Short mmCIF file of C-alpha atoms in Angstrom, two decimals:
data_model
loop_
_atom_site.label_atom_id
_atom_site.label_comp_id
_atom_site.label_asym_id
_atom_site.label_seq_id
_atom_site.Cartn_x
_atom_site.Cartn_y
_atom_site.Cartn_z
CA MET A 1 66.64 116.46 -2.99
CA PRO A 2 64.23 112.90 -2.26
CA ARG A 3 63.95 112.01 0.94
CA SER A 4 65.31 108.64 -0.08
CA LEU A 5 69.01 110.36 -0.64
CA SER A 6 68.58 113.02 1.83
CA ARG A 7 67.15 111.81 5.04
CA ARG A 8 67.43 107.83 3.89
CA SER A 9 70.19 107.19 2.47
CA VAL A 10 70.80 105.36 -1.28
CA LEU A 11 71.98 102.24 0.70
CA ALA A 12 68.33 102.17 2.85
CA THR A 13 66.55 101.86 -0.96
CA THR A 14 68.57 99.18 -1.60
CA ALA A 15 68.30 97.73 1.59
CA ALA A 16 64.56 98.13 1.44
CA ALA A 17 64.12 96.66 -2.10
CA ALA A 18 66.01 93.51 -0.92
CA THR A 19 63.94 93.14 2.48
CA ALA A 20 60.37 93.67 0.42
CA ALA A 21 61.85 90.96 -1.81
CA ALA A 22 61.91 88.62 1.64
CA VAL A 23 59.01 89.99 2.65
CA SER A 24 56.06 90.37 0.57
CA PRO A 25 54.76 94.20 0.99
CA LEU A 26 50.95 93.24 1.94
CA THR A 27 52.15 90.84 4.51
CA THR A 28 51.19 92.39 8.10
CA ALA A 29 52.78 89.46 10.01
CA SER A 30 56.20 90.71 11.75
CA PRO A 31 59.20 88.60 11.71
CA ALA A 32 60.73 86.75 14.52
CA LEU A 33 61.58 89.46 17.72
CA ALA A 34 62.87 89.22 21.37
CA ALA A 35 60.51 89.45 24.18
CA ALA A 36 59.12 92.81 24.65
CA PRO A 37 60.99 94.75 27.17
CA THR A 38 59.14 95.14 30.60
CA LEU A 39 57.40 98.32 31.66
CA PRO A 40 56.72 99.70 34.85
CA ASN A 41 52.93 98.94 35.35
CA GLY A 42 50.80 101.20 34.84
CA THR A 43 48.77 103.49 36.83
CA SER A 44 46.08 105.25 34.90
CA LYS A 45 42.33 104.44 33.99
CA ASP A 46 43.51 107.08 31.15
CA LYS A 47 45.86 105.73 28.15
CA VAL A 48 47.37 107.37 24.83
CA LEU A 49 48.50 105.40 22.09
CA VAL A 50 49.87 107.95 19.62
CA VAL A 51 50.69 106.31 16.22
CA GLY A 52 53.40 108.49 13.83
CA MET A 53 52.66 107.89 9.77
CA ASP A 54 55.71 109.50 8.68
CA GLY A 55 54.24 111.14 5.23
CA LEU A 56 51.35 109.88 4.86
CA ARG A 57 48.99 112.28 2.46
CA HIS A 58 45.73 112.42 3.94
CA ASP A 59 43.97 112.95 1.00
CA VAL A 60 45.02 109.41 -0.34
CA ILE A 61 43.50 107.16 2.25
CA ALA A 62 40.26 107.15 0.62
CA ALA A 63 42.16 105.62 -2.28
CA ALA A 64 43.33 103.14 -0.47
CA ASN A 65 41.51 99.92 1.36
CA ALA A 66 42.53 101.28 4.80
CA PRO A 67 39.41 100.00 7.21
CA HIS A 68 40.73 100.83 10.43
CA LEU A 69 41.56 104.34 9.67
CA LYS A 70 38.52 104.69 8.13
CA ALA A 71 36.71 103.29 10.95
CA MET A 72 38.53 105.86 13.16
CA MET A 73 37.31 108.61 11.03
CA ALA A 74 33.64 107.28 11.78
CA ASN A 75 34.38 107.09 15.80
CA GLY A 76 36.72 109.88 16.28
CA THR A 77 37.51 113.53 14.99
CA TYR A 78 39.43 114.02 11.87
CA GLY A 79 41.11 117.63 11.59
CA THR A 80 43.16 118.16 8.41
CA SER A 81 45.30 121.34 8.34
CA LEU A 82 48.73 122.67 6.06
CA LEU A 83 52.13 122.85 7.26
CA TYR A 84 54.37 125.96 7.15
CA ALA A 85 57.08 126.03 4.54
CA ASP A 86 60.86 128.15 4.52
CA PRO A 87 61.94 130.68 5.60
CA MET A 88 60.10 128.89 9.38
CA ALA A 89 61.16 125.39 8.55
CA ALA A 90 60.63 122.90 5.80
CA THR A 91 58.27 120.65 4.84
CA SER A 92 60.81 117.62 6.10
CA SER A 93 60.75 114.85 8.99
CA GLY A 94 62.68 117.09 11.84
CA PRO A 95 60.14 119.67 11.92
CA GLY A 96 57.04 117.71 11.78
CA TRP A 97 57.93 115.21 14.31
CA SER A 98 59.16 118.07 16.84
CA THR A 99 55.88 119.65 16.38
CA ILE A 100 53.88 116.67 16.64
CA SER A 101 56.13 115.67 20.11
CA THR A 102 56.69 119.43 21.39
CA GLY A 103 53.47 120.76 20.49
CA VAL A 104 54.99 124.09 19.76
CA TRP A 105 55.80 125.97 16.03
CA PRO A 106 59.17 125.50 14.65
CA ASP A 107 59.99 129.55 15.75
CA LYS A 108 60.02 127.68 19.45
CA HIS A 109 61.08 124.40 19.56
CA GLY A 110 64.18 125.18 16.72
CA VAL A 111 63.77 122.68 14.38
CA LYS A 112 63.82 123.70 10.65
CA GLU A 113 65.14 120.95 8.31
CA ASN A 114 67.15 116.97 9.24
CA SER A 115 69.79 118.37 11.15
CA PHE A 116 67.98 119.22 13.79
CA ALA A 117 70.64 122.31 14.37
CA GLY A 118 68.91 124.82 16.47
CA LYS A 119 66.75 122.26 18.36
CA ASN A 120 65.45 123.91 21.83
CA TYR A 121 63.94 120.12 23.42
CA ALA A 122 65.48 121.76 26.57
CA LYS A 123 62.58 124.17 26.75
CA TYR A 124 60.14 122.60 24.31
CA PRO A 125 60.66 118.90 25.45
CA GLY A 126 58.47 116.31 23.96
CA PHE A 127 55.99 115.40 25.41
CA LEU A 128 56.90 112.06 26.91
CA ALA A 129 59.78 113.78 28.23
CA ARG A 130 57.41 116.24 29.58
CA LEU A 131 55.67 113.60 31.55
CA ALA A 132 58.15 111.81 32.91
CA GLN A 133 58.67 115.46 34.62
CA VAL A 134 55.11 116.04 35.57
CA ARG A 135 53.58 112.37 35.74
CA PRO A 136 56.77 110.33 36.54
CA GLN A 137 53.98 107.64 38.08
CA LEU A 138 53.23 106.91 34.45
CA SER A 139 53.90 104.13 32.28
CA THR A 140 55.95 105.24 29.01
CA TYR A 141 56.89 103.32 26.03
CA ALA A 142 58.16 104.61 22.58
CA ALA A 143 59.18 103.00 19.00
CA VAL A 144 60.86 103.94 16.11
CA ASP A 145 62.53 103.05 13.00
CA TRP A 146 63.90 106.52 11.84
CA LYS A 147 67.08 106.74 14.37
CA PRO A 148 67.31 110.66 14.52
CA LEU A 149 63.88 110.60 16.68
CA ASP A 150 65.66 108.71 19.45
CA ALA A 151 69.42 110.64 18.83
CA GLN A 152 68.23 113.69 18.38
CA GLY A 153 65.79 113.43 21.65
CA THR A 154 63.12 114.50 19.57
CA VAL A 155 60.47 111.75 20.74
CA THR A 156 61.98 109.08 22.79
CA PRO A 157 62.96 110.58 25.89
CA GLY A 158 61.16 110.08 29.22
CA ALA A 159 59.65 106.93 27.68
CA ASP A 160 60.37 104.40 30.32
CA ALA A 161 61.54 101.47 27.45
CA THR A 162 61.74 102.06 23.89
CA LEU A 163 62.59 100.15 20.82
CA VAL A 164 64.56 101.68 18.31
CA LEU A 165 65.41 99.95 14.99
CA ASP A 166 67.16 101.39 12.07
CA GLY A 167 65.08 101.71 9.25
CA ASP A 168 67.95 103.68 6.80
CA ARG A 169 70.05 101.30 7.11
CA ASP A 170 68.20 97.72 7.46
CA GLY A 171 64.46 99.16 4.65
CA TYR A 172 61.55 99.98 6.30
CA THR A 173 59.25 97.39 5.80
CA ALA A 174 60.07 94.59 8.59
CA HIS A 175 60.91 96.92 10.98
CA ASP A 176 57.68 98.75 11.12
CA ALA A 177 56.19 95.04 11.26
CA THR A 178 58.39 94.55 14.30
CA ILE A 179 57.67 97.61 16.03
CA ALA A 180 53.67 96.74 15.49
CA ALA A 181 54.51 93.37 16.73
CA GLU A 182 56.41 94.71 20.10
CA THR A 183 54.06 97.09 20.56
CA GLU A 184 50.83 94.71 20.36
CA SER A 185 52.57 92.72 22.85
CA ILE A 186 53.14 95.33 25.25
CA LEU A 187 49.22 96.21 25.05
CA ARG A 188 48.07 92.67 25.42
CA ASN A 189 50.30 91.90 28.21
CA GLN A 190 51.51 94.84 30.28
CA ASN A 191 49.98 97.72 31.22
CA PRO A 192 51.18 100.45 29.96
CA ASP A 193 49.64 104.33 29.72
CA VAL A 194 50.83 106.16 27.32
CA LEU A 195 52.74 105.21 24.20
CA PHE A 196 54.10 106.79 20.88
CA VAL A 197 54.84 104.22 17.49
CA TYR A 198 56.16 105.32 14.66
CA PHE A 199 55.91 103.94 11.00
CA GLY A 200 58.44 104.89 8.00
CA GLN A 201 57.27 102.90 4.66
CA THR A 202 54.66 105.09 3.52
CA ASP A 203 57.11 107.84 3.38
CA ILE A 204 59.47 105.53 1.71
CA ALA A 205 56.87 104.69 -1.19
CA GLY A 206 56.26 108.31 -1.16
CA HIS A 207 59.68 109.52 -2.64
CA ASN A 208 59.94 106.07 -4.38
CA SER A 209 56.59 106.16 -6.12
CA GLY A 210 55.10 109.23 -5.67
CA ALA A 211 51.74 109.69 -3.90
CA ALA A 212 49.70 108.91 -6.91
CA SER A 213 51.32 105.56 -6.86
CA ALA A 214 49.60 102.10 -5.97
CA ALA A 215 52.52 101.40 -4.22
CA TYR A 216 51.77 104.16 -2.13
CA ARG A 217 48.33 103.14 -1.61
CA GLN A 218 49.56 99.94 -0.73
CA ALA A 219 52.10 101.09 1.86
CA ILE A 220 49.46 102.42 3.65
CA ASP A 221 47.20 100.06 3.27
CA VAL A 222 50.03 97.80 5.16
CA GLN A 223 50.21 100.24 7.97
CA ASP A 224 46.61 100.36 8.54
CA GLY A 225 46.82 96.68 8.75
CA HIS A 226 49.50 97.46 11.60
CA LEU A 227 47.20 100.23 13.33
CA GLY A 228 44.18 97.40 12.98
CA ARG A 229 46.82 95.16 15.20
CA LEU A 230 47.79 97.60 17.91
CA LEU A 231 43.28 98.82 18.54
CA ALA A 232 42.87 94.96 18.57
CA ALA A 233 45.12 94.19 21.07
CA ILE A 234 43.57 96.99 23.04
CA LYS A 235 40.28 95.52 22.99
CA ALA A 236 41.56 92.32 23.72
CA ARG A 237 42.95 93.79 27.43
CA PRO A 238 41.05 92.24 30.12
CA THR A 239 41.22 95.29 31.95
CA TYR A 240 39.71 97.06 28.70
CA ALA A 241 36.46 97.49 29.70
CA GLY A 242 37.74 99.61 33.06
CA GLU A 243 39.96 101.83 31.31
CA ARG A 244 39.60 104.93 28.89
CA TRP A 245 41.81 104.50 25.71
CA THR A 246 42.15 107.65 23.52
CA VAL A 247 44.42 106.83 19.82
CA ILE A 248 45.56 109.31 17.85
CA VAL A 249 47.08 108.91 14.61
CA THR A 250 49.08 111.77 13.02
CA THR A 251 51.46 112.82 10.34
CA ASP A 252 54.93 115.06 10.21
CA HIS A 253 54.27 116.08 6.56
CA GLY A 254 52.59 115.26 2.95
CA HIS A 255 53.85 114.50 -0.67
CA THR A 256 53.93 115.52 -4.10
CA ASP A 257 51.93 113.04 -6.81
CA ALA A 258 55.19 112.66 -8.64
CA GLY A 259 57.40 111.70 -4.87
CA GLY A 260 58.81 114.10 -2.64
CA HIS A 261 58.65 116.95 0.00
CA GLY A 262 60.39 119.75 1.47
CA GLY A 263 58.86 122.21 -0.10
CA SER A 264 55.60 124.71 -0.28
CA ALA A 265 53.38 122.97 -2.33
CA ILE A 266 49.99 122.67 -1.02
CA GLU A 267 50.46 118.31 -1.22
CA GLU A 268 53.71 118.99 0.81
CA ARG A 269 51.78 120.44 3.43
CA ARG A 270 48.99 118.40 4.27
CA THR A 271 48.45 117.15 7.45
CA PHE A 272 46.15 115.60 9.61
CA VAL A 273 45.24 114.79 13.40
CA LEU A 274 42.62 111.61 13.61
CA ALA A 275 41.80 110.73 16.83
CA GLN A 276 38.62 108.74 19.15
CA GLY A 277 38.87 107.96 22.66
CA PRO A 278 36.87 109.75 25.96
CA GLY A 279 35.01 113.38 25.03
CA ILE A 280 36.14 113.22 21.19
CA ALA A 281 33.13 113.76 18.76
CA PRO A 282 32.78 110.30 16.68
CA GLY A 283 32.29 111.50 12.80
CA ALA A 284 33.55 115.15 13.82
CA ARG A 285 35.40 117.34 10.53
CA PRO A 286 36.78 120.65 11.95
CA ALA A 287 38.67 122.96 10.25
CA ASP A 288 41.15 124.75 13.16
CA THR A 289 42.93 121.62 13.54
CA ARG A 290 46.77 122.21 13.69
CA LEU A 291 49.81 119.53 13.73
CA VAL A 292 50.58 120.96 17.28
CA ASP A 293 47.26 119.61 18.65
CA VAL A 294 48.83 116.23 19.18
CA ALA A 295 50.63 116.69 22.27
CA ALA A 296 48.09 118.93 23.85
CA THR A 297 45.44 116.30 23.33
CA VAL A 298 47.50 114.10 24.79
CA PHE A 299 47.66 115.91 28.39
CA HIS A 300 43.97 116.69 28.14
CA GLN A 301 43.40 112.96 27.85
CA LEU A 302 45.12 112.38 30.84
CA GLY A 303 43.48 115.09 32.85
CA ILE A 304 46.93 116.99 33.06
CA VAL A 305 46.19 120.83 32.66
CA PRO A 306 49.50 122.56 30.66
CA ASP A 307 51.37 125.33 32.63
CA PRO A 308 51.37 128.19 30.88
CA SER A 309 55.06 127.91 30.90
CA TRP A 310 55.16 125.44 28.93
CA GLY A 311 54.63 127.58 26.19
CA LEU A 312 51.89 125.26 23.80
CA ASP A 313 50.73 126.58 20.75
CA GLY A 314 48.13 123.56 20.29
CA LYS A 315 44.84 122.56 22.02
CA PRO A 316 43.07 119.44 22.21
CA VAL A 317 41.27 118.37 19.29
CA GLN A 318 37.84 118.30 21.17
CA GLU A 319 38.65 122.25 21.64
CA ARG A 320 36.71 124.46 19.17
CA SER A 321 37.76 127.97 18.20
CA THR A 322 35.54 130.64 19.39
CA ASP A 323 37.00 134.05 17.46
CA PRO A 324 33.58 135.27 15.58
CA PHE A 325 35.64 134.73 12.38
CA GLU A 326 34.41 130.98 12.94
CA THR A 327 30.70 131.42 12.14
CA LEU A 328 31.35 132.41 8.38
CA TYR A 329 31.89 129.18 7.19
CA PRO A 330 28.43 129.22 5.67
CA ALA A 331 29.43 132.66 3.30
CA LEU A 332 32.88 130.55 2.13
CA ALA A 333 32.65 131.09 -1.52
CA GLY A 334 34.94 129.36 -4.57
CA ARG A 335 37.24 131.81 -6.54
CA ALA A 336 36.40 134.70 -8.19
CA ASP A 337 39.61 136.40 -10.17
CA GLU A 338 42.31 134.18 -8.50
CA THR A 339 42.02 131.58 -11.55
CA GLY A 340 45.23 129.60 -9.95
CA ILE A 341 42.93 128.30 -6.71
CA PRO A 342 41.06 125.01 -7.86
CA ALA A 343 37.52 125.73 -8.58
CA GLY A 344 36.40 123.34 -5.36
CA VAL A 345 38.20 124.91 -2.85
CA LEU A 346 35.80 127.36 -0.59
CA GLY A 347 37.75 130.16 1.59
CA TRP A 348 36.89 133.11 1.28
CA THR A 349 34.02 135.85 1.76
CA ARG A 350 33.88 139.44 2.04
CA THR A 351 30.84 139.46 4.50
CA ALA A 352 31.98 140.27 8.02
CA PRO A 353 30.76 138.49 11.59
CA SER A 354 27.78 139.42 13.04
CA GLY A 355 28.44 142.95 14.71
CA TRP A 356 31.18 143.30 13.00
CA SER A 357 31.82 145.78 9.63
CA VAL A 358 34.56 146.53 7.24
CA VAL A 359 35.02 150.00 6.24
CA ASN A 360 36.42 150.57 2.41
CA SER A 361 34.83 154.16 1.51
CA ALA A 362 38.80 155.35 0.46
CA MET A 363 39.26 152.26 -0.99
CA GLY A 364 40.74 152.11 -4.67
CA THR A 365 38.40 150.41 -7.30
CA GLY A 366 38.87 146.93 -9.43
CA GLY A 367 41.66 145.16 -8.64
CA VAL A 368 41.53 141.18 -7.21
CA ALA A 369 37.71 140.70 -6.19
CA GLU A 370 39.03 138.63 -3.27
CA TRP A 371 41.05 140.60 -1.71
CA ARG A 372 38.79 144.07 -2.31
CA GLY A 373 39.47 145.52 1.48
CA TRP A 374 39.51 143.40 4.38
CA SER A 375 37.89 139.78 3.68
CA PHE A 376 37.76 136.64 5.68
CA ALA A 377 39.78 133.50 4.22
CA THR A 378 40.95 129.65 5.28
CA ASP A 379 44.39 128.93 5.08
CA GLU A 380 44.07 126.50 2.35
CA PHE A 381 42.38 129.25 -0.13
CA TRP A 382 44.84 132.16 0.96
CA SER A 383 48.02 130.72 0.91
CA ARG A 384 47.58 128.80 -2.87
CA SER A 385 47.14 132.49 -4.01
CA GLN A 386 50.49 133.30 -3.97
CA ARG A 387 53.03 130.79 -2.80
CA ASP A 388 56.58 131.39 -1.24
CA GLN A 389 55.80 134.82 -0.03
CA SER A 390 55.42 134.00 3.70
CA ARG A 391 51.89 132.96 3.33
CA GLU A 392 52.55 129.84 4.63
CA LEU A 393 53.98 130.88 8.13
CA ASN A 394 50.69 132.29 8.83
CA VAL A 395 50.09 128.57 11.84
CA ARG A 396 49.04 130.94 14.60
CA SER A 397 45.67 131.36 12.69
CA ARG A 398 43.09 128.93 13.00
CA GLY A 399 39.60 128.29 10.54
CA VAL A 400 38.95 131.48 9.45
CA PHE A 401 40.93 134.75 9.35
CA ALA A 402 40.71 138.43 8.53
CA VAL A 403 43.25 139.38 5.92
CA ALA A 404 44.00 142.39 4.19
CA ASP A 405 46.26 141.98 0.91
CA SER A 406 47.46 144.88 -0.57
CA ASP A 407 49.77 142.58 -2.83
CA GLU A 408 47.37 140.28 -4.22
CA TRP A 409 44.37 142.99 -4.57
CA ALA A 410 46.87 144.53 -6.93
CA ASP A 411 47.56 141.57 -9.50
CA LYS A 412 44.50 142.86 -11.49
CA THR A 413 44.09 146.43 -12.96
CA SER A 414 43.27 148.28 -10.20
CA SER A 415 42.97 152.46 -9.45
CA GLY A 416 43.75 154.38 -5.81
CA PRO A 417 44.97 152.76 -3.04
CA PHE A 418 43.91 150.00 -0.82
CA ASP A 419 42.99 151.39 2.41
CA SER A 420 40.42 149.27 4.16
CA THR A 421 39.12 149.36 8.09
CA LEU A 422 37.68 146.30 10.13
CA VAL A 423 35.91 147.30 12.76
CA THR A 424 34.78 145.17 15.95
CA PRO A 425 31.87 145.63 17.78
CA ALA A 426 31.22 147.68 21.14
CA TYR A 427 32.45 145.61 23.93
CA ALA A 428 31.05 146.94 27.98
CA VAL A 429 33.56 148.48 29.95
CA ALA A 430 31.24 150.32 32.45
CA GLY A 431 32.75 149.66 36.05
CA GLU A 432 36.17 148.21 34.60
CA ALA A 433 39.91 149.50 35.42
CA ALA A 434 41.40 148.12 31.90
CA VAL A 435 40.44 146.19 28.68
CA THR A 436 42.84 143.69 27.06
CA LEU A 437 42.53 143.38 23.20
CA GLY A 438 43.61 139.75 22.45
CA PHE A 439 44.52 138.34 18.78
CA THR A 440 46.90 136.77 16.72
CA THR A 441 48.71 138.54 14.23
CA HIS A 442 50.44 137.88 10.65
CA TYR A 443 52.23 140.72 9.16
CA ARG A 444 54.49 141.73 6.45
CA GLN A 445 55.85 144.75 5.96
CA GLU A 446 57.00 146.96 2.99
CA GLY A 447 57.59 150.40 2.09
CA ALA A 448 54.88 153.06 2.61
CA GLN A 449 51.94 150.48 3.69
CA SER A 450 50.53 151.31 7.46
CA ALA A 451 48.73 149.03 9.86
CA ARG A 452 47.26 150.63 13.11
CA VAL A 453 44.94 149.22 15.67
CA LEU A 454 42.60 151.83 16.91
CA ALA A 455 39.84 152.33 19.52
CA SER A 456 36.90 154.21 19.94
CA TRP A 457 35.62 154.65 23.44
CA ASN A 458 31.49 155.25 23.49
CA GLY A 459 31.59 155.94 19.66
CA GLY A 460 33.89 158.99 19.70
CA THR A 461 36.62 159.52 17.23
CA PRO A 462 39.21 155.97 17.49
CA VAL A 463 42.76 156.75 18.84
CA GLU A 464 45.65 154.74 17.64
CA VAL A 465 46.71 152.22 20.73
CA LYS A 466 49.00 150.26 18.20
CA ARG A 467 51.45 150.72 14.86
CA TYR A 468 53.00 148.08 13.19
CA THR A 469 56.17 149.06 11.64
CA ALA A 470 58.30 145.86 11.19
CA ASP A 471 57.30 142.10 10.34
CA VAL A 472 55.49 139.99 12.72
CA ILE A 473 55.26 136.50 11.96
CA ALA A 474 52.35 134.50 13.32
CA GLN A 475 52.52 136.02 16.31
CA PRO A 476 49.64 136.34 19.58
CA GLN A 477 49.38 140.32 21.11
CA ALA A 478 47.85 141.43 23.59
CA LEU A 479 46.93 145.14 24.28
CA THR A 480 45.83 146.71 27.44
CA LEU A 481 44.23 149.55 27.81
CA ALA A 482 42.76 151.71 30.60
CA VAL A 483 39.10 152.30 30.38
CA PRO A 484 38.33 156.09 30.56
CA SER A 485 36.46 157.42 33.28
CA GLY A 486 32.81 157.43 32.22
CA ALA A 487 33.60 155.30 29.15
CA ALA A 488 30.30 152.09 28.66
CA ASN A 489 31.76 150.62 25.83
CA VAL A 490 34.65 150.22 23.40
CA SER A 491 35.61 149.43 20.04
CA PHE A 492 38.17 148.60 17.83
CA ARG A 493 39.33 149.03 14.20
CA PHE A 494 42.20 147.53 12.51
CA HIS A 495 42.91 149.94 9.55
CA TYR A 496 45.73 148.88 6.59
CA THR A 497 46.62 151.00 3.53
CA GLY A 498 49.55 149.56 1.17
CA SER A 499 50.26 149.86 -2.33
CA ASN A 500 51.20 146.69 -4.30
CA ASN A 501 52.67 145.69 -0.70
CA TRP A 502 52.20 142.76 1.53
CA TYR A 503 49.36 142.19 4.14
CA TRP A 504 48.04 141.76 7.74
CA VAL A 505 46.08 139.09 9.15
CA ILE A 506 43.65 138.82 12.18
CA ASP A 507 42.52 135.93 13.73
CA GLY A 508 41.43 134.91 17.20
CA VAL A 509 40.25 138.35 18.58
CA LYS A 510 39.13 138.05 21.80
CA ILE A 511 38.33 141.17 24.50
CA THR A 512 38.57 140.40 28.26
CA THR A 513 38.44 143.36 31.07
CA ALA A 514 39.58 143.53 34.60
#
C-alpha cells in the first residue's frame, strides 16, 4: 500500500490537502508558533546540524530549483547509494531513519518495517542518545513531525529539547514550516551544539503525485527553502566566525516515478548523504558512501572516536575505502549481455586490480559475459541484474567489489561448470607470528556449489583455510593463520564453483600481521 495509506492515514492526506488550501505549497513562511524551548548553553566550537528530508529521491534534485541543496553539493561531499530490500528490511521510513540515526544496518538495529517490531535501540541507540552518554555537556535538539521518530525512540532520545508534531494528523506542510521556524530561532538566538530536524512533505508529495511530478519537485523546492533558512541562521550567529559547523542532509528512501516505496526497485532504494563542513571536500562525489555514514560523520566532526563496542557500520563521509577494487573505476563498462540494465550504467569489468589475478582455466564456456568467472562490479550494476534474490542485501560492500555469480552467468547458453579463482598478491610475512585476512563477504549457498578460501605460503600448494556451506549475508570476516616457520610471503585464493546456483561477493580485503 502507498505510504499515504499505511504510514500516513487517509485522514492525514485530507488534512494535508486542507492545510495546503490555507498555506500555499510554495511558501516558506511559518505559521505563528510559541517561543522555542530554552536549551542548555552549548560547550563545543564543533557543531553539527543534520537535516532529514523524507522520501527525497536524489536524482530529482537536478530538475528542481533547490538552490541551497545544489550549493551544498558544490561546497561539500555528495555520496549517493542504494538501500537494502526485503528480507533485510523494506525500503520504508522506520528502517531508513533507524539506519541513519543508529549508524548500523537493519540486521543490527532490528527495524524491518514501520511497526518497529524487533527494534534494538538498547544496544544500538541513535546518535543523540549516544552523545548524551559520552558527551553529556553538549547542547542537543531534535524536531520531527513524523511522531514515531519520537514515540519509538528512533531519533529524539538524548536530546535536551524536542519539538514533536503530528504531520499524519495535521498535514506536513505547515508543520515542516514550524520546525524550520523554531530551529531557525534556536540557531540565531541560542547556542546549540548538535541538532536533528526532519521534514516530511517530500514523502507525501511522492505518494500523492509520484516522484516524476511537478508537485514532487515543488515539495523539494519548499524544503530547500527551509534548509536555506537554517543555513542563513547559522551564518548570522554572532559567534559564527569562531565556530566549526558541519551540515548534513540525508533521506531515508526513494520513490517510484508513479509514487510509493517499500519494495526493491532501484528508484525506491535511492539514498544520499550530502555534507559540508571542516575537512569535508568541496565538490566530491564518492562512490563508497552509505546511509550508515551519517552517525559516524556526526561523531567524527565532534572529535569523538567511536568505541568498537558500538558496532557502527558507518564511516565518516570524508574517509575513503582503500581496498584494491576501488582502483577499477576507470575500467568499468556498460552492459554486454545484461540487457535489462540501462546502457548508461557503467558498473562492471573483468580486469583485476594490479597484482591480483583471476584463474579461469577450469571455467566453462559461453554464459552471460559480465559474469564469466570472477568479475568486479558496483552495487547498482550487480543488483540490477536480477531483483529479489538478495543481491540488494550486499550492504557492507562499498564502491567496487568482486563477485562470482554462477546464477546470472547461466542465464545465457553455456557449457561446463562455473569454476573461477580470485588470487591476491603475495604479502610479506617474514618474521611474523600470525597473519589475518580480513574481508566482507556476501554469500548464498545452494546445491553442490562450493566457496573456499585457500592460502599459499611462498608460492607453494594452496591449502584450504575456510569453506562456506551456508548463507553468510553481508558480514565481516577475519581469518587468522599462524605463519609457518620459514614463510616469507602468503597469497590467498577465493575459489568458487557452481552451476546455475547463487553467488559469492568479496570486498574490503585487508591483510594485517602480528
